[in-house]
Coordinates of C-alpha atoms in Angstrom, one line a residue:
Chain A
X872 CA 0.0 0.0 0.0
X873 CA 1.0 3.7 -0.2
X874 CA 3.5 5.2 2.2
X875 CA 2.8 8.7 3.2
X876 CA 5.3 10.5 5.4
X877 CA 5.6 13.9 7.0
X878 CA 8.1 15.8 9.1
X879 CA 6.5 15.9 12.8
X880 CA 6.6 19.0 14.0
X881 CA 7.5 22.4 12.8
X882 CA 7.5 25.6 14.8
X883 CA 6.8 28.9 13.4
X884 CA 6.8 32.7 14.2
X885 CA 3.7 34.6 14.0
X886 CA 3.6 36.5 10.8
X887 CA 6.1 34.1 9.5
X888 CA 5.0 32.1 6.5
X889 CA 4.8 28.0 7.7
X890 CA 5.5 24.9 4.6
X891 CA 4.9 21.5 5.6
X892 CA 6.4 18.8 3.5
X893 CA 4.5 15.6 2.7
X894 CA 6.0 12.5 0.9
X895 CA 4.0 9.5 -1.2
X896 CA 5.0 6.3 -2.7
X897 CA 2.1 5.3 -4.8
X898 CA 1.5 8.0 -8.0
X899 CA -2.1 6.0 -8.4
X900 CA -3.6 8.4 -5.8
X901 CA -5.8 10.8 -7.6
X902 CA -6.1 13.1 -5.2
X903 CA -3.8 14.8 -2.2
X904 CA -5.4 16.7 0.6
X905 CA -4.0 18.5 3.8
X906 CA -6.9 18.3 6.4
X907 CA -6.0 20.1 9.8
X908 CA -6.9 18.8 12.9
X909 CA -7.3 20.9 16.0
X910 CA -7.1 19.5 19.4
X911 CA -9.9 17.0 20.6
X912 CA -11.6 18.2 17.2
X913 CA -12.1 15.8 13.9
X914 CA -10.6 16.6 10.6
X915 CA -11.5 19.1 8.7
X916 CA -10.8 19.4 4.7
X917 CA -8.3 22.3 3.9
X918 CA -8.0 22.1 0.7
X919 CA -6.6 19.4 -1.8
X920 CA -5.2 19.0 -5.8
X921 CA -5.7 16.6 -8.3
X922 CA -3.1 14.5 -9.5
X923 CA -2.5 16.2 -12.9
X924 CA -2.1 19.9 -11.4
X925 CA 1.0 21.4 -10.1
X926 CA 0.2 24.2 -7.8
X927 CA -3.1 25.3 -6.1
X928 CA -3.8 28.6 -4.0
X929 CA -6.8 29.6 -1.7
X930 CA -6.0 32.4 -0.4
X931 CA -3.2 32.1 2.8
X932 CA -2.8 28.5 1.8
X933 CA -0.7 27.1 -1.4
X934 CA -0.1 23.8 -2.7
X935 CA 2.6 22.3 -4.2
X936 CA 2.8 18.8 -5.9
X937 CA 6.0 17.5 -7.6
X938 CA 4.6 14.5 -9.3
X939 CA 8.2 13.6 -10.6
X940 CA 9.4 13.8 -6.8
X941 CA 6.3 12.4 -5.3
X942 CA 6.5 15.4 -2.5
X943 CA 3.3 17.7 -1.7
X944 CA 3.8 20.7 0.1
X945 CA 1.3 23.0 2.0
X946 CA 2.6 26.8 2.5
X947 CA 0.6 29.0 5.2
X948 CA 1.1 32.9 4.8
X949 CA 1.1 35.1 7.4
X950 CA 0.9 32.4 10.0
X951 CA -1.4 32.8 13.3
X952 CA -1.9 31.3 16.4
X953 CA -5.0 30.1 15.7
X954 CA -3.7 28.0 12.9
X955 CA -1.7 25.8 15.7
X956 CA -3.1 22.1 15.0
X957 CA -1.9 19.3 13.5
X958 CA -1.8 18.9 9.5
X959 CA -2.3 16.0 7.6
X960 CA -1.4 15.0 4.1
X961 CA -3.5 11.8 2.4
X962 CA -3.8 10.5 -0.8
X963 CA -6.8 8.8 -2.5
X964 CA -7.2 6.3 -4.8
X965 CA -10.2 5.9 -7.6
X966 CA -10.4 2.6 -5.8
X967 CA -11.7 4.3 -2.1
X968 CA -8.3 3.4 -0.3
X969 CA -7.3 7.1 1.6
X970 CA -3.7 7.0 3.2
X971 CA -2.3 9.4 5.8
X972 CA 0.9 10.7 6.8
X973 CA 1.5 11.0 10.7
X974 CA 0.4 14.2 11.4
X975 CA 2.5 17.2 11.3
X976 CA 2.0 20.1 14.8
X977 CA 2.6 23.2 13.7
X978 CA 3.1 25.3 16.9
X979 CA 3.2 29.0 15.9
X980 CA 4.5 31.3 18.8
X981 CA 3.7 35.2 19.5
Chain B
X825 CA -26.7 20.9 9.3
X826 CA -24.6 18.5 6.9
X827 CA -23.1 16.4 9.2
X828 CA -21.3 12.8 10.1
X829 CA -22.7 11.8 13.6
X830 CA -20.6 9.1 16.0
X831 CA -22.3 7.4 18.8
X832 CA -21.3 7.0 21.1
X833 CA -18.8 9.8 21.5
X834 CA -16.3 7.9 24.6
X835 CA -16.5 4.4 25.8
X836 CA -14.9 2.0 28.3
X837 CA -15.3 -1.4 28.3
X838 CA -13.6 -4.8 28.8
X839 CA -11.7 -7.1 26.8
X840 CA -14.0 -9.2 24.7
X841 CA -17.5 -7.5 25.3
X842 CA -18.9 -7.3 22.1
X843 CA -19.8 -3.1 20.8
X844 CA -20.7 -1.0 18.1
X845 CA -20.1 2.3 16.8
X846 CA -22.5 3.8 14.9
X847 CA -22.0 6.6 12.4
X848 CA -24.4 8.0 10.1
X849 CA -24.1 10.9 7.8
X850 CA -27.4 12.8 6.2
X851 CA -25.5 14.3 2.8
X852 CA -26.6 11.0 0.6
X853 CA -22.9 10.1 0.1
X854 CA -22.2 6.9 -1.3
X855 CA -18.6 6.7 -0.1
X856 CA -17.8 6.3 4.1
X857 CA -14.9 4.9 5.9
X858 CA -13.7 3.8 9.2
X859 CA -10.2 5.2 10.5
X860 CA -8.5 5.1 13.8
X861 CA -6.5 7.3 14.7
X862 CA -3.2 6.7 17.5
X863 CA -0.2 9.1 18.9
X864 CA 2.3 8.7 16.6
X865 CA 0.5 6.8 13.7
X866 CA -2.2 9.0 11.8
X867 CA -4.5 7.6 10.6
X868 CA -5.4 4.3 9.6
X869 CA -8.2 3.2 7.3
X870 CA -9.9 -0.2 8.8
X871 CA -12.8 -0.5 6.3
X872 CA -14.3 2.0 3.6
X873 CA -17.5 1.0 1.9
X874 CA -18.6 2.3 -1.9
X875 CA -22.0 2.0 -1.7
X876 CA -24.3 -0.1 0.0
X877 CA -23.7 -3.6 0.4
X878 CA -20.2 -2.5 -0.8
X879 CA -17.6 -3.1 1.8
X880 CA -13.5 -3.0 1.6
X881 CA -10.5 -3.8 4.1
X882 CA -8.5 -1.3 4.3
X883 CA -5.1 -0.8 5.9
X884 CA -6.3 -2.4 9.3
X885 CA -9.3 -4.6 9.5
X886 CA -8.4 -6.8 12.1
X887 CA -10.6 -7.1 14.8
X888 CA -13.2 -5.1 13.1
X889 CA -16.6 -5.6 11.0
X890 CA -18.7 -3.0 9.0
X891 CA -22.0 -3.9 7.2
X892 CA -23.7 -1.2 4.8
X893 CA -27.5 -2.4 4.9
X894 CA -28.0 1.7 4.4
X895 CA -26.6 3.8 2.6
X896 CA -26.4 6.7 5.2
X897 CA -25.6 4.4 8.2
X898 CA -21.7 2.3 8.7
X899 CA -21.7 0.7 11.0
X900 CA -18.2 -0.5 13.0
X901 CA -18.7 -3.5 15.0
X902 CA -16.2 -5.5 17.6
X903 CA -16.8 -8.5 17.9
X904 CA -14.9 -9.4 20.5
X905 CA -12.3 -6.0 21.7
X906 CA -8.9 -6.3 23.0
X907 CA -6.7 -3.6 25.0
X908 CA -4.8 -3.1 21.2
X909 CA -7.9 -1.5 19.9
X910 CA -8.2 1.2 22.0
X911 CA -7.8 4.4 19.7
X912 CA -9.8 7.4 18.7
X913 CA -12.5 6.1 15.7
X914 CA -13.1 8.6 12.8
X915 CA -16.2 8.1 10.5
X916 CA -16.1 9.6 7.2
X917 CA -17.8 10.1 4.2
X918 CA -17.9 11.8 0.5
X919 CA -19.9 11.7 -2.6
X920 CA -18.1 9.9 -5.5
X921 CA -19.8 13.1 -7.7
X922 CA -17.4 16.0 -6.5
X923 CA -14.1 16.5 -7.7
X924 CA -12.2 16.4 -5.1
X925 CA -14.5 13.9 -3.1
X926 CA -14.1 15.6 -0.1
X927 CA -14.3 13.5 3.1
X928 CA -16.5 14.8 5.9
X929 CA -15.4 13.5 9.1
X930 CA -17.4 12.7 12.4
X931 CA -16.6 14.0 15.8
X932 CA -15.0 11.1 16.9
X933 CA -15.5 7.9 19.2
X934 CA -13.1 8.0 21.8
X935 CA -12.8 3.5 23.0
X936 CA -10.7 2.4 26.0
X937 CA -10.7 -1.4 26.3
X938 CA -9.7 -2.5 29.5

């Protein structure tokens, strides 16, 4: 099955601009998605690419996907407190598999 | 309110009483899935179903059964739970229409087996 793996914690400055870095093994998913997950909360959807794009912006947050590298990356702008949670990358297959990475926490810091 | 809805939301019980989670989701999605979630390990898909009467293993289906009579109720059942499967349960779903297919997640079930 696919491997998804992420860096486990990154700390950040507010104001500062946070990436979190996501690697995949299997190029079948057709989907990648960074959800965020805030403490004792579920997952909620952040945004996500399809497999044939390169980049993808909605508004603070930009995607990255290097197909040829299998790496996805998720850039926040102007970081804030209130975006201290932990970040997950998955993948999706046609097929209704869905594999995670770890988690990355972002801790951002006044 | 489009929602996913877990019940129960935290349970404790003992090593080979039989339980089930329910999850049901009122969005008319065809797709929903089972994960658990542990420090250090993300999250791990136990079963996903398609549609109903559609079912699939997924990463981790040991220990764990799923039916999909409905198609807005899944469903997770333990048969018989041990210590190992204490973990936080996440029940999702998505339509197989939207690019994207978005996955909607419960609240969570929160399950300490003694």
């Amino acid at each position: 099955g696919e491997d998804v793996e992420q860096s486990l914690f990154l700390s950040v400055r507010e104001g500062d601009s946070s990436v979190i870095n996501c690697t995949y093994t299997d190029s079948s998913s057709t989907y990648l998605y960074w959800y965020k997950q805030e403490p004792g909360a579920g997952l909620q959807l952040l945004t996500y690419i399809f497999s044939n794009m390169d980049m993808k912006q909605d508004q603070r947050l930009t995607v990255l996907l290097n197909k040829k590298d299998k790496h996805l990356s998720l850039r926040i702008a102007d970081t804030q407190t209130g975006d201290s949670a932990i970040y997950f990358c998955a993948g999706n297959t046609n097929a209704g598999k869905s594999t995670f990475g770890d988690g990355t926490t972002l801790t951002v810091k006044p | 309110e489009a929602q996913v809805t877990q019940n129960p939301r935290y349970l404790i019980t003992v090593t080979g009483k039989k339980l089930t989670v329910t999850c049901s989701q009122n969005m008319n999605h065809e797709y929903m899935s089972w994960y658990r979630q542990d420090p250090g390990l993300g999250l791990r898909q136990i079963y996903y179903s398609m549609n109903v009467e559609v079912t699939d293993k997924g990463d981790v289906p040991e220990g764990y059964k799923v039916s999909r009579k409905e198609k807005r109720n899944f469903p997770l059942i333990l048969e018989s739970p041990s210590p190992n499967q204490t973990s936080l349960y996440f029940c999702a779903s998505s339509s197989l229409d939207t690019a994207g297919g978005t996955q909607y997640f419960g609240p969570g079930t929160r399950l300490l087996v003694l």
